[in-house]
PDB file of C-alpha atoms in Angstrom:
ATOM      1  CA  MET A 980       0.160   0.288   0.189  1.00 42.00           C
ATOM      2  CA  SER A 981       1.770   3.198  -0.973  1.00 47.00           C
ATOM      3  CA  ASP A 982       2.280   5.919   1.399  1.00 48.00           C
ATOM      4  CA  ASP A 983      -0.340   8.569  -0.088  1.00 57.00           C
ATOM      5  CA  LEU A 984      -3.812   5.712   0.226  1.00 57.00           C
ATOM      6  CA  ALA A 985      -2.583   4.482   3.759  1.00 64.00           C
ATOM      7  CA  SER A 986      -2.600   8.348   4.679  1.00 81.00           C
ATOM      8  CA  ASP A 987      -6.102   8.560   2.740  1.00 90.00           C
ATOM      9  CA  VAL A 988      -7.892   5.693   4.222  1.00 89.00           C
ATOM     10  CA  PRO A 989      -7.550   7.279   8.025  1.00 92.00           C
ATOM     11  CA  LEU A 990      -9.411   9.693   6.727  1.00 93.00           C
ATOM     12  CA  LEU A 991     -11.648   8.012   4.650  1.00 91.00           C
ATOM     13  CA  ILE A 992     -13.119   6.119   7.374  1.00 91.00           C
ATOM     14  CA  GLY A 993     -13.504   9.271   9.114  1.00 94.00           C
ATOM     15  CA  ILE A 994     -16.226  10.555   6.976  1.00 95.00           C
ATOM     16  CA  LEU A 995     -17.260   7.879   6.426  1.00 92.00           C
ATOM     17  CA  ARG A 996     -18.214   8.157  10.684  1.00 95.00           C
ATOM     18  CA  HIS A 997     -18.921  12.226   9.658  1.00 95.00           C
ATOM     19  CA  ARG A 998     -16.100  13.779  10.854  1.00 97.00           C
ATOM     20  CA  PRO A 999     -15.741  17.362   9.969  1.00 97.00           C
ATOM     21  CA  GLU A1000     -11.724  17.462  10.348  1.00 97.00           C
ATOM     22  CA  ALA A1001     -11.913  13.926   8.244  1.00 97.00           C
ATOM     23  CA  LEU A1002     -13.115  16.410   5.034  1.00 97.00           C
ATOM     24  CA  ALA A1003     -11.301  18.969   6.008  1.00 97.00           C
ATOM     25  CA  GLY A1004      -7.650  17.314   6.123  1.00 96.00           C
ATOM     26  CA  VAL A1005      -8.815  15.227   2.799  1.00 96.00           C
ATOM     27  CA  TYR A1006      -9.622  18.829   1.319  1.00 97.00           C
ATOM     28  CA  GLU A1007      -6.205  19.355   2.746  1.00 96.00           C
ATOM     29  CA  ARG A1008      -4.000  16.711   0.670  1.00 95.00           C
ATOM     30  CA  HIS A1009      -6.709  16.947  -2.116  1.00 95.00           C
ATOM     31  CA  GLY A1010      -7.915  20.125  -2.777  1.00 96.00           C
ATOM     32  CA  ALA A1011      -5.417  22.043  -5.082  1.00 95.00           C
ATOM     33  CA  ALA A1012      -5.308  18.472  -6.801  1.00 95.00           C
ATOM     34  CA  VAL A1013      -8.987  18.383  -7.922  1.00 95.00           C
ATOM     35  CA  LEU A1014      -9.561  22.247  -8.232  1.00 95.00           C
ATOM     36  CA  ASP A1015      -6.016  21.992 -10.643  1.00 94.00           C
ATOM     37  CA  LEU A1016      -7.716  19.674 -12.800  1.00 94.00           C
ATOM     38  CA  ALA A1017     -10.878  21.343 -13.214  1.00 94.00           C
ATOM     39  CA  THR A1018     -10.204  24.775 -13.878  1.00 92.00           C
ATOM     40  CA  GLU A1019      -8.056  22.770 -16.791  1.00 91.00           C
ATOM     41  CA  VAL A1020     -11.184  21.276 -18.128  1.00 91.00           C
ATOM     42  CA  CYS A1021     -13.247  24.377 -17.279  1.00 90.00           C
ATOM     43  CA  GLY A1022     -11.973  27.207 -16.506  1.00 89.00           C
ATOM     44  CA  ALA A1023     -10.762  29.552 -13.335  1.00 89.00           C
ATOM     45  CA  ASP A1024     -14.641  30.120 -13.653  1.00 86.00           C
ATOM     46  CA  GLU A1025     -16.813  27.183 -13.100  1.00 91.00           C
ATOM     47  CA  ALA A1026     -13.585  25.323 -10.683  1.00 93.00           C
ATOM     48  CA  ASP A1027     -14.403  26.635  -7.514  1.00 94.00           C
ATOM     49  CA  ALA A1028     -17.578  25.027  -7.584  1.00 94.00           C
ATOM     50  CA  VAL A1029     -16.810  22.066  -9.162  1.00 96.00           C
ATOM     51  CA  ALA A1030     -14.307  21.290  -6.741  1.00 96.00           C
ATOM     52  CA  GLN A1031     -16.791  21.990  -3.896  1.00 96.00           C
ATOM     53  CA  ASP A1032     -19.438  19.680  -5.430  1.00 96.00           C
ATOM     54  CA  VAL A1033     -16.224  16.674  -5.555  1.00 97.00           C
ATOM     55  CA  PHE A1034     -15.987  17.553  -1.603  1.00 97.00           C
ATOM     56  CA  LEU A1035     -19.946  17.246  -0.964  1.00 96.00           C
ATOM     57  CA  ARG A1036     -20.257  14.615  -2.960  1.00 96.00           C
ATOM     58  CA  LEU A1037     -17.649  13.227  -0.857  1.00 96.00           C
ATOM     59  CA  TRP A1038     -18.666  14.303   1.998  1.00 96.00           C
ATOM     60  CA  ARG A1039     -22.747  12.504   1.296  1.00 95.00           C
ATOM     61  CA  HIS A1040     -21.606   9.543  -0.357  1.00 93.00           C
ATOM     62  CA  PRO A1041     -18.988   8.414   1.228  1.00 91.00           C
ATOM     63  CA  ASP A1042     -19.562   4.807   0.518  1.00 88.00           C
ATOM     64  CA  GLU A1043     -18.556   5.696  -4.036  1.00 88.00           C
ATOM     65  CA  ALA A1044     -14.265   6.807  -2.541  1.00 86.00           C
ATOM     66  CA  SER A1045     -14.618   3.668  -0.549  1.00 71.00           C
ATOM     67  CA  ALA A1046     -15.946   1.331  -3.086  1.00 64.00           C
ATOM     68  CA  GLU A1047     -13.175   2.274  -5.489  1.00 62.00           C
ATOM     69  CA  HIS A1048      -9.995   0.356  -6.852  1.00 62.00           C
ATOM     70  CA  GLY A1049      -7.317   2.455  -6.511  1.00 71.00           C
ATOM     71  CA  SER A1050      -6.280   6.324  -4.437  1.00 85.00           C
ATOM     72  CA  LEU A1051      -8.733   8.851  -2.876  1.00 91.00           C
ATOM     73  CA  ARG A1052      -7.210  11.368  -4.822  1.00 92.00           C
ATOM     74  CA  SER A1053      -7.868   8.752  -8.810  1.00 90.00           C
ATOM     75  CA  HIS A1054     -11.405   8.543  -7.269  1.00 91.00           C
ATOM     76  CA  LEU A1055     -11.415  12.683  -6.232  1.00 94.00           C
ATOM     77  CA  LEU A1056      -9.951  13.400  -9.629  1.00 94.00           C
ATOM     78  CA  ALA A1057     -12.257  11.386 -11.498  1.00 92.00           C
ATOM     79  CA  VAL A1058     -15.348  12.936  -9.860  1.00 94.00           C
ATOM     80  CA  ALA A1059     -14.234  16.857 -10.390  1.00 95.00           C
ATOM     81  CA  HIS A1060     -13.212  15.446 -14.596  1.00 94.00           C
ATOM     82  CA  ALA A1061     -16.739  14.627 -15.060  1.00 93.00           C
ATOM     83  CA  GLY A1062     -18.432  17.015 -13.373  1.00 94.00           C
ATOM     84  CA  ALA A1063     -16.336  19.768 -15.481  1.00 93.00           C
ATOM     85  CA  VAL A1064     -17.016  18.157 -18.340  1.00 91.00           C
ATOM     86  CA  GLU A1065     -20.347  18.716 -17.617  1.00 90.00           C
ATOM     87  CA  ARG A1066     -19.999  22.059 -17.071  1.00 89.00           C
ATOM     88  CA  VAL A1067     -18.078  22.351 -20.233  1.00 87.00           C
ATOM     89  CA  ARG A1068     -21.487  20.307 -22.032  1.00 86.00           C
ATOM     90  CA  ARG A1069     -23.671  22.696 -20.531  1.00 83.00           C
ATOM     91  CA  ARG A1070     -22.222  25.483 -21.980  1.00 79.00           C
ATOM     92  CA  PRO A1071     -24.203  27.560 -24.281  1.00 72.00           C
ATOM     93  CA  ALA A1072     -23.510  26.026 -28.504  1.00 61.00           C
ATOM     94  CA  GLY A1073     -21.563  29.131 -29.267  1.00 57.00           C
ATOM     95  CA  TRP A1074     -18.983  28.508 -26.945  1.00 53.00           C
ATOM     96  CA  ARG A1075     -15.721  27.348 -27.530  1.00 49.00           C
ATOM     97  CA  VAL A1076     -12.831  25.873 -26.600  1.00 46.00           C
ATOM     98  CA  PRO A1077      -9.745  28.421 -27.237  1.00 46.00           C
ATOM     99  CA  ALA A1078      -7.425  26.605 -29.620  1.00 43.00           C
ATOM    100  CA  HIS A1079      -4.309  26.953 -27.676  1.00 46.00           C
ATOM    101  CA  ASP A1080      -5.060  24.154 -25.439  1.00 54.00           C
ATOM    102  CA  HIS A1081      -5.432  22.088 -27.745  1.00 56.00           C
ATOM    103  CA  ARG A1082      -2.186  23.330 -29.369  1.00 57.00           C
ATOM    104  CA  SER A1083      -0.859  23.437 -25.525  1.00 64.00           C
ATOM    105  CA  LEU A1084      -0.803  18.845 -25.752  1.00 71.00           C
ATOM    106  CA  GLU A1085       2.361  19.372 -27.762  1.00 71.00           C
ATOM    107  CA  VAL A1086       4.993  19.937 -25.187  1.00 77.00           C
ATOM    108  CA  LEU A1087       3.510  16.312 -23.729  1.00 80.00           C
ATOM    109  CA  SER A1088       4.709  13.543 -24.269  1.00 80.00           C
ATOM    110  CA  VAL A1089       2.891  10.642 -26.151  1.00 73.00           C
ATOM    111  CA  GLY A1090       1.305   8.915 -23.004  1.00 79.00           C
ATOM    112  CA  PRO A1091       0.293  12.520 -21.233  1.00 82.00           C
ATOM    113  CA  ARG A1092      -0.720  13.619 -24.429  1.00 76.00           C
ATOM    114  CA  ARG A1093      -2.797  10.727 -24.730  1.00 73.00           C
ATOM    115  CA  ALA A1094      -4.387  10.256 -21.512  1.00 77.00           C
ATOM    116  CA  ILE A1095      -5.469  14.391 -21.846  1.00 75.00           C
ATOM    117  CA  SER A1096      -6.932  14.023 -25.235  1.00 69.00           C
ATOM    118  CA  LEU A1097      -9.034  11.139 -24.118  1.00 67.00           C
ATOM    119  CA  VAL A1098     -10.289  11.934 -21.033  1.00 69.00           C
ATOM    120  CA  TYR A1099     -10.842  16.510 -21.903  1.00 68.00           C
ATOM    121  CA  TYR A1100     -10.932  16.845 -25.102  1.00 62.00           C
ATOM    122  CA  GLY A1101     -12.330  13.024 -26.719  1.00 56.00           C
ATOM    123  CA  GLY A1102     -15.036  12.721 -23.528  1.00 58.00           C
ATOM    124  CA  CYS A1103     -14.070   9.752 -22.197  1.00 60.00           C
ATOM    125  CA  THR A1104     -13.734   8.331 -18.644  1.00 66.00           C
ATOM    126  CA  SER A1105     -10.715   7.278 -17.601  1.00 72.00           C
ATOM    127  CA  ASP A1106     -11.632   3.232 -17.177  1.00 70.00           C
ATOM    128  CA  GLY A1107     -12.908   3.448 -21.031  1.00 67.00           C
ATOM    129  CA  ALA A1108      -9.217   6.230 -21.599  1.00 70.00           C
ATOM    130  CA  ALA A1109      -7.332   3.177 -19.970  1.00 73.00           C
ATOM    131  CA  THR A1110      -9.559   0.807 -21.591  1.00 67.00           C
ATOM    132  CA  ALA A1111      -8.427   2.545 -25.183  1.00 64.00           C
ATOM    133  CA  LEU A1112      -4.423   3.303 -24.107  1.00 71.00           C
ATOM    134  CA  GLY A1113      -4.305  -0.801 -22.596  1.00 71.00           C
ATOM    135  CA  ILE A1114      -2.956   0.660 -19.400  1.00 80.00           C
ATOM    136  CA  SER A1115      -4.099   0.740 -15.929  1.00 80.00           C
ATOM    137  CA  LYS A1116      -6.867   3.760 -14.691  1.00 76.00           C
ATOM    138  CA  GLU A1117      -4.713   4.760 -12.082  1.00 79.00           C
ATOM    139  CA  GLU A1118      -1.888   4.577 -14.866  1.00 83.00           C
ATOM    140  CA  VAL A1119      -4.298   6.808 -17.186  1.00 82.00           C
ATOM    141  CA  CYS A1120      -4.921   9.125 -13.652  1.00 79.00           C
ATOM    142  CA  ARG A1121      -0.677   9.329 -13.701  1.00 81.00           C
ATOM    143  CA  GLU A1122      -0.132  10.511 -17.184  1.00 84.00           C
ATOM    144  CA  ILE A1123      -3.216  13.137 -16.896  1.00 80.00           C
ATOM    145  CA  SER A1124      -1.706  14.390 -13.513  1.00 77.00           C
ATOM    146  CA  ASP A1125       2.078  14.912 -15.066  1.00 80.00           C
ATOM    147  CA  GLY A1126       0.912  16.396 -17.878  1.00 79.00           C
ATOM    148  CA  LEU A1127      -1.448  18.765 -16.501  1.00 75.00           C
ATOM    149  CA  ASP A1128       1.993  19.681 -14.060  1.00 74.00           C
ATOM    150  CA  LEU A1129       3.610  20.265 -16.958  1.00 78.00           C
ATOM    151  CA  LEU A1130       1.167  22.607 -18.615  1.00 75.00           C
ATOM    152  CA  HIS A1131       0.613  24.292 -16.016  1.00 69.00           C
ATOM    153  CA  LEU A1132       4.548  25.484 -15.929  1.00 73.00           C
ATOM    154  CA  VAL A1133       4.162  25.644 -19.196  1.00 72.00           C
ATOM    155  CA  ALA A1134       1.142  28.515 -19.021  1.00 68.00           C
ATOM    156  CA  GLU A1135       3.920  30.012 -16.063  1.00 68.00           C
ATOM    157  CA  GLU A1136       6.917  30.180 -18.297  1.00 72.00           C
ATOM    158  CA  THR A1137       4.725  31.694 -21.297  1.00 70.00           C
ATOM    159  CA  ALA A1138       3.057  34.393 -18.452  1.00 64.00           C
ATOM    160  CA  LEU A1139       6.940  35.502 -17.215  1.00 65.00           C
ATOM    161  CA  GLU A1140       8.455  35.707 -20.665  1.00 67.00           C
ATOM    162  CA  GLY A1141       5.422  37.802 -21.572  1.00 59.00           C
ATOM    163  CA  THR A1142       6.186  40.178 -18.677  1.00 57.00           C
ATOM    164  CA  SER A1143       9.461  40.757 -19.281  1.00 55.00           C
TER     165      SER A1143
ATOM    166  CA  MET B 935     -28.241  41.007  21.642  1.00 60.00           C
ATOM    167  CA  PRO B 936     -26.113  41.740  18.438  1.00 65.00           C
ATOM    168  CA  ILE B 937     -22.757  42.388  18.747  1.00 61.00           C
ATOM    169  CA  PRO B 938     -21.172  45.675  18.685  1.00 59.00           C
ATOM    170  CA  VAL B 939     -19.460  46.110  14.857  1.00 52.00           C
ATOM    171  CA  PRO B 940     -15.740  46.444  16.459  1.00 51.00           C
ATOM    172  CA  PRO B 941     -12.766  47.802  13.924  1.00 53.00           C
ATOM    173  CA  VAL B 942     -11.802  45.638  10.972  1.00 49.00           C
ATOM    174  CA  ALA B 943      -8.368  45.021  13.490  1.00 52.00           C
ATOM    175  CA  GLU B 944     -11.345  42.466  16.020  1.00 63.00           C
ATOM    176  CA  VAL B 945     -13.011  41.203  13.226  1.00 61.00           C
ATOM    177  CA  THR B 946     -11.243  37.631  13.940  1.00 69.00           C
ATOM    178  CA  ASP B 947     -12.164  38.131  18.117  1.00 86.00           C
ATOM    179  CA  VAL B 948     -15.747  38.829  16.515  1.00 92.00           C
ATOM    180  CA  LEU B 949     -15.639  35.442  14.601  1.00 94.00           C
ATOM    181  CA  GLU B 950     -13.320  33.833  17.061  1.00 95.00           C
ATOM    182  CA  GLN B 951     -15.814  34.250  20.014  1.00 94.00           C
ATOM    183  CA  ALA B 952     -19.034  33.502  18.001  1.00 95.00           C
ATOM    184  CA  ARG B 953     -17.656  30.225  16.965  1.00 96.00           C
ATOM    185  CA  ARG B 954     -16.541  29.336  21.078  1.00 95.00           C
ATOM    186  CA  GLU B 955     -19.795  30.739  21.670  1.00 95.00           C
ATOM    187  CA  LEU B 956     -22.174  28.338  19.671  1.00 96.00           C
ATOM    188  CA  GLU B 957     -19.828  25.580  20.861  1.00 96.00           C
ATOM    189  CA  LEU B 958     -18.815  24.568  16.850  1.00 97.00           C
ATOM    190  CA  SER B 959     -14.850  22.583  16.753  1.00 97.00           C
ATOM    191  CA  VAL B 960     -13.023  24.871  13.657  1.00 97.00           C
ATOM    192  CA  ALA B 961     -13.162  22.170  11.816  1.00 97.00           C
ATOM    193  CA  GLU B 962     -17.403  22.404  11.689  1.00 97.00           C
ATOM    194  CA  LEU B 963     -17.655  25.846  11.221  1.00 97.00           C
ATOM    195  CA  TRP B 964     -14.826  24.549   8.598  1.00 97.00           C
ATOM    196  CA  LEU B 965     -17.903  22.221   6.779  1.00 96.00           C
ATOM    197  CA  ARG B 966     -20.410  24.879   6.959  1.00 96.00           C
ATOM    198  CA  TYR B 967     -18.070  27.868   6.179  1.00 96.00           C
ATOM    199  CA  PHE B 968     -16.888  25.011   2.934  1.00 95.00           C
ATOM    200  CA  SER B 969     -20.766  24.696   2.039  1.00 94.00           C
ATOM    201  CA  LEU B 970     -21.377  27.757   1.029  1.00 93.00           C
ATOM    202  CA  GLY B 971     -18.473  27.983  -1.238  1.00 92.00           C
ATOM    203  CA  GLY B 972     -15.747  29.128   0.619  1.00 94.00           C
ATOM    204  CA  MET B 973     -12.359  27.490  -0.878  1.00 94.00           C
ATOM    205  CA  SER B 974      -9.810  27.697   1.964  1.00 95.00           C
ATOM    206  CA  THR B 975      -8.912  24.959   3.816  1.00 96.00           C
ATOM    207  CA  ALA B 976      -9.526  24.057   6.804  1.00 96.00           C
ATOM    208  CA  LEU B 977      -6.062  24.765   8.632  1.00 95.00           C
ATOM    209  CA  GLU B 978      -6.401  28.614   6.812  1.00 95.00           C
ATOM    210  CA  VAL B 979      -9.399  29.476   8.310  1.00 96.00           C
ATOM    211  CA  GLU B 980      -8.082  28.441  12.039  1.00 95.00           C
ATOM    212  CA  ALA B 981      -5.427  31.087  11.271  1.00 94.00           C
ATOM    213  CA  ILE B 982      -8.207  33.607  10.565  1.00 93.00           C
ATOM    214  CA  LEU B 983      -9.538  33.220  13.580  1.00 94.00           C
ATOM    215  CA  ASN B 984      -6.642  33.077  15.404  1.00 91.00           C
ATOM    216  CA  GLY B 985      -5.653  36.770  13.617  1.00 89.00           C
ATOM    217  CA  ALA B 986      -2.557  35.012  12.458  1.00 91.00           C
ATOM    218  CA  LEU B 987      -3.408  35.346   8.571  1.00 90.00           C
ATOM    219  CA  LEU B 988      -6.220  38.264   6.868  1.00 89.00           C
ATOM    220  CA  ALA B 989      -9.230  37.294   5.130  1.00 89.00           C
ATOM    221  CA  THR B 990     -10.578  38.886   2.240  1.00 90.00           C
ATOM    222  CA  GLY B 991     -13.710  40.417   2.609  1.00 90.00           C
ATOM    223  CA  HIS B 992     -15.595  37.161   1.298  1.00 91.00           C
ATOM    224  CA  ASP B 993     -14.176  34.811   3.469  1.00 93.00           C
ATOM    225  CA  ARG B 994     -14.465  37.062   6.366  1.00 92.00           C
ATOM    226  CA  ASP B 995     -18.560  37.374   4.958  1.00 93.00           C
ATOM    227  CA  LEU B 996     -18.989  33.472   4.048  1.00 94.00           C
ATOM    228  CA  LEU B 997     -18.018  32.721   8.514  1.00 95.00           C
ATOM    229  CA  ALA B 998     -20.498  35.040   8.666  1.00 94.00           C
ATOM    230  CA  VAL B 999     -23.312  33.313   7.313  1.00 94.00           C
ATOM    231  CA  ALA B1000     -22.073  30.761   8.524  1.00 95.00           C
ATOM    232  CA  LEU B1001     -21.830  31.422  12.204  1.00 95.00           C
ATOM    233  CA  ASN B1002     -25.735  33.500  11.935  1.00 94.00           C
ATOM    234  CA  GLU B1003     -27.183  29.710  10.453  1.00 95.00           C
ATOM    235  CA  ARG B1004     -26.014  28.301  13.522  1.00 95.00           C
ATOM    236  CA  TYR B1005     -27.700  30.800  15.424  1.00 94.00           C
ATOM    237  CA  ALA B1006     -30.753  30.445  13.187  1.00 93.00           C
ATOM    238  CA  GLU B1007     -30.721  26.754  13.703  1.00 93.00           C
ATOM    239  CA  LEU B1008     -30.455  27.489  17.838  1.00 93.00           C
ATOM    240  CA  GLY B1009     -33.033  30.025  17.315  1.00 91.00           C
ATOM    241  CA  GLY B1010     -31.782  33.534  17.430  1.00 85.00           C
ATOM    242  CA  ASP B1011     -30.533  36.236  15.543  1.00 83.00           C
ATOM    243  CA  HIS B1012     -27.813  36.891  13.140  1.00 82.00           C
ATOM    244  CA  PRO B1013     -25.518  38.546  16.026  1.00 89.00           C
ATOM    245  CA  VAL B1014     -22.218  38.538  14.065  1.00 91.00           C
ATOM    246  CA  PRO B1015     -21.504  41.742  11.334  1.00 88.00           C
ATOM    247  CA  TYR B1016     -20.675  41.527   7.655  1.00 87.00           C
ATOM    248  CA  GLU B1017     -17.585  43.320   5.333  1.00 78.00           C
ATOM    249  CA  GLY B1018     -20.260  45.475   4.655  1.00 70.00           C
ATOM    250  CA  ASP B1019     -21.309  46.558   8.070  1.00 69.00           C
ATOM    251  CA  GLN B1020     -18.019  47.766   9.166  1.00 54.00           C
ATOM    252  CA  ALA B1021     -18.502  50.389   6.901  1.00 47.00           C
ATOM    253  CA  ALA B1022     -21.437  51.161   8.287  1.00 42.00           C
TER     254      ALA B1022
END
């Protein structure tokens, strides 16, 4: 059992026992990752609402997380992704994904690029992407996490270059 | 009886005073605040209550709403002032 998984189990048990400090602990550990993912998918304006939905859903339905295989973070990111995609789908027909969002994937290596393309732009679930890529769901989440980290780094560097 | 509107520097004292009066743990207050749309962590909320972290006006108001809702649940009024009340 990985260190992360071992650390999350007591928190998940605390949530099952309806202890607010347990949810606070989960949010402390995973809130930033969930928010980052939501921001990538649906933008900053709606990312807070997506993140809130993820953790409140965990509070109200902790059994969903405990029934999942893999890490709590994977579960939270999957829920966040589904929620963020749903918000994007509900947008008016005239809303367009900025072109640079697709081009930015070119900086990524094959693994993260394929995972992000399938899940973010192809509308695949993590399970579907795992099947399509022939890897585990955990590896899909890891590829996406690694890819998003690099995209953030590139975005920050681009922003710095713009101000220099 | 409503809590008198204090200078801004004493704002966190009002929040912490209300929390203790309501016998809410920091985590319980955080959960109410989070349910209202607050995005700070419980540690940050605790730091705000202790005066170690300066709250944004938005966070301060969310904490006030969370506390006032609990007062209302207990049959009380809304004694915790909001950000706009400071300028009144």
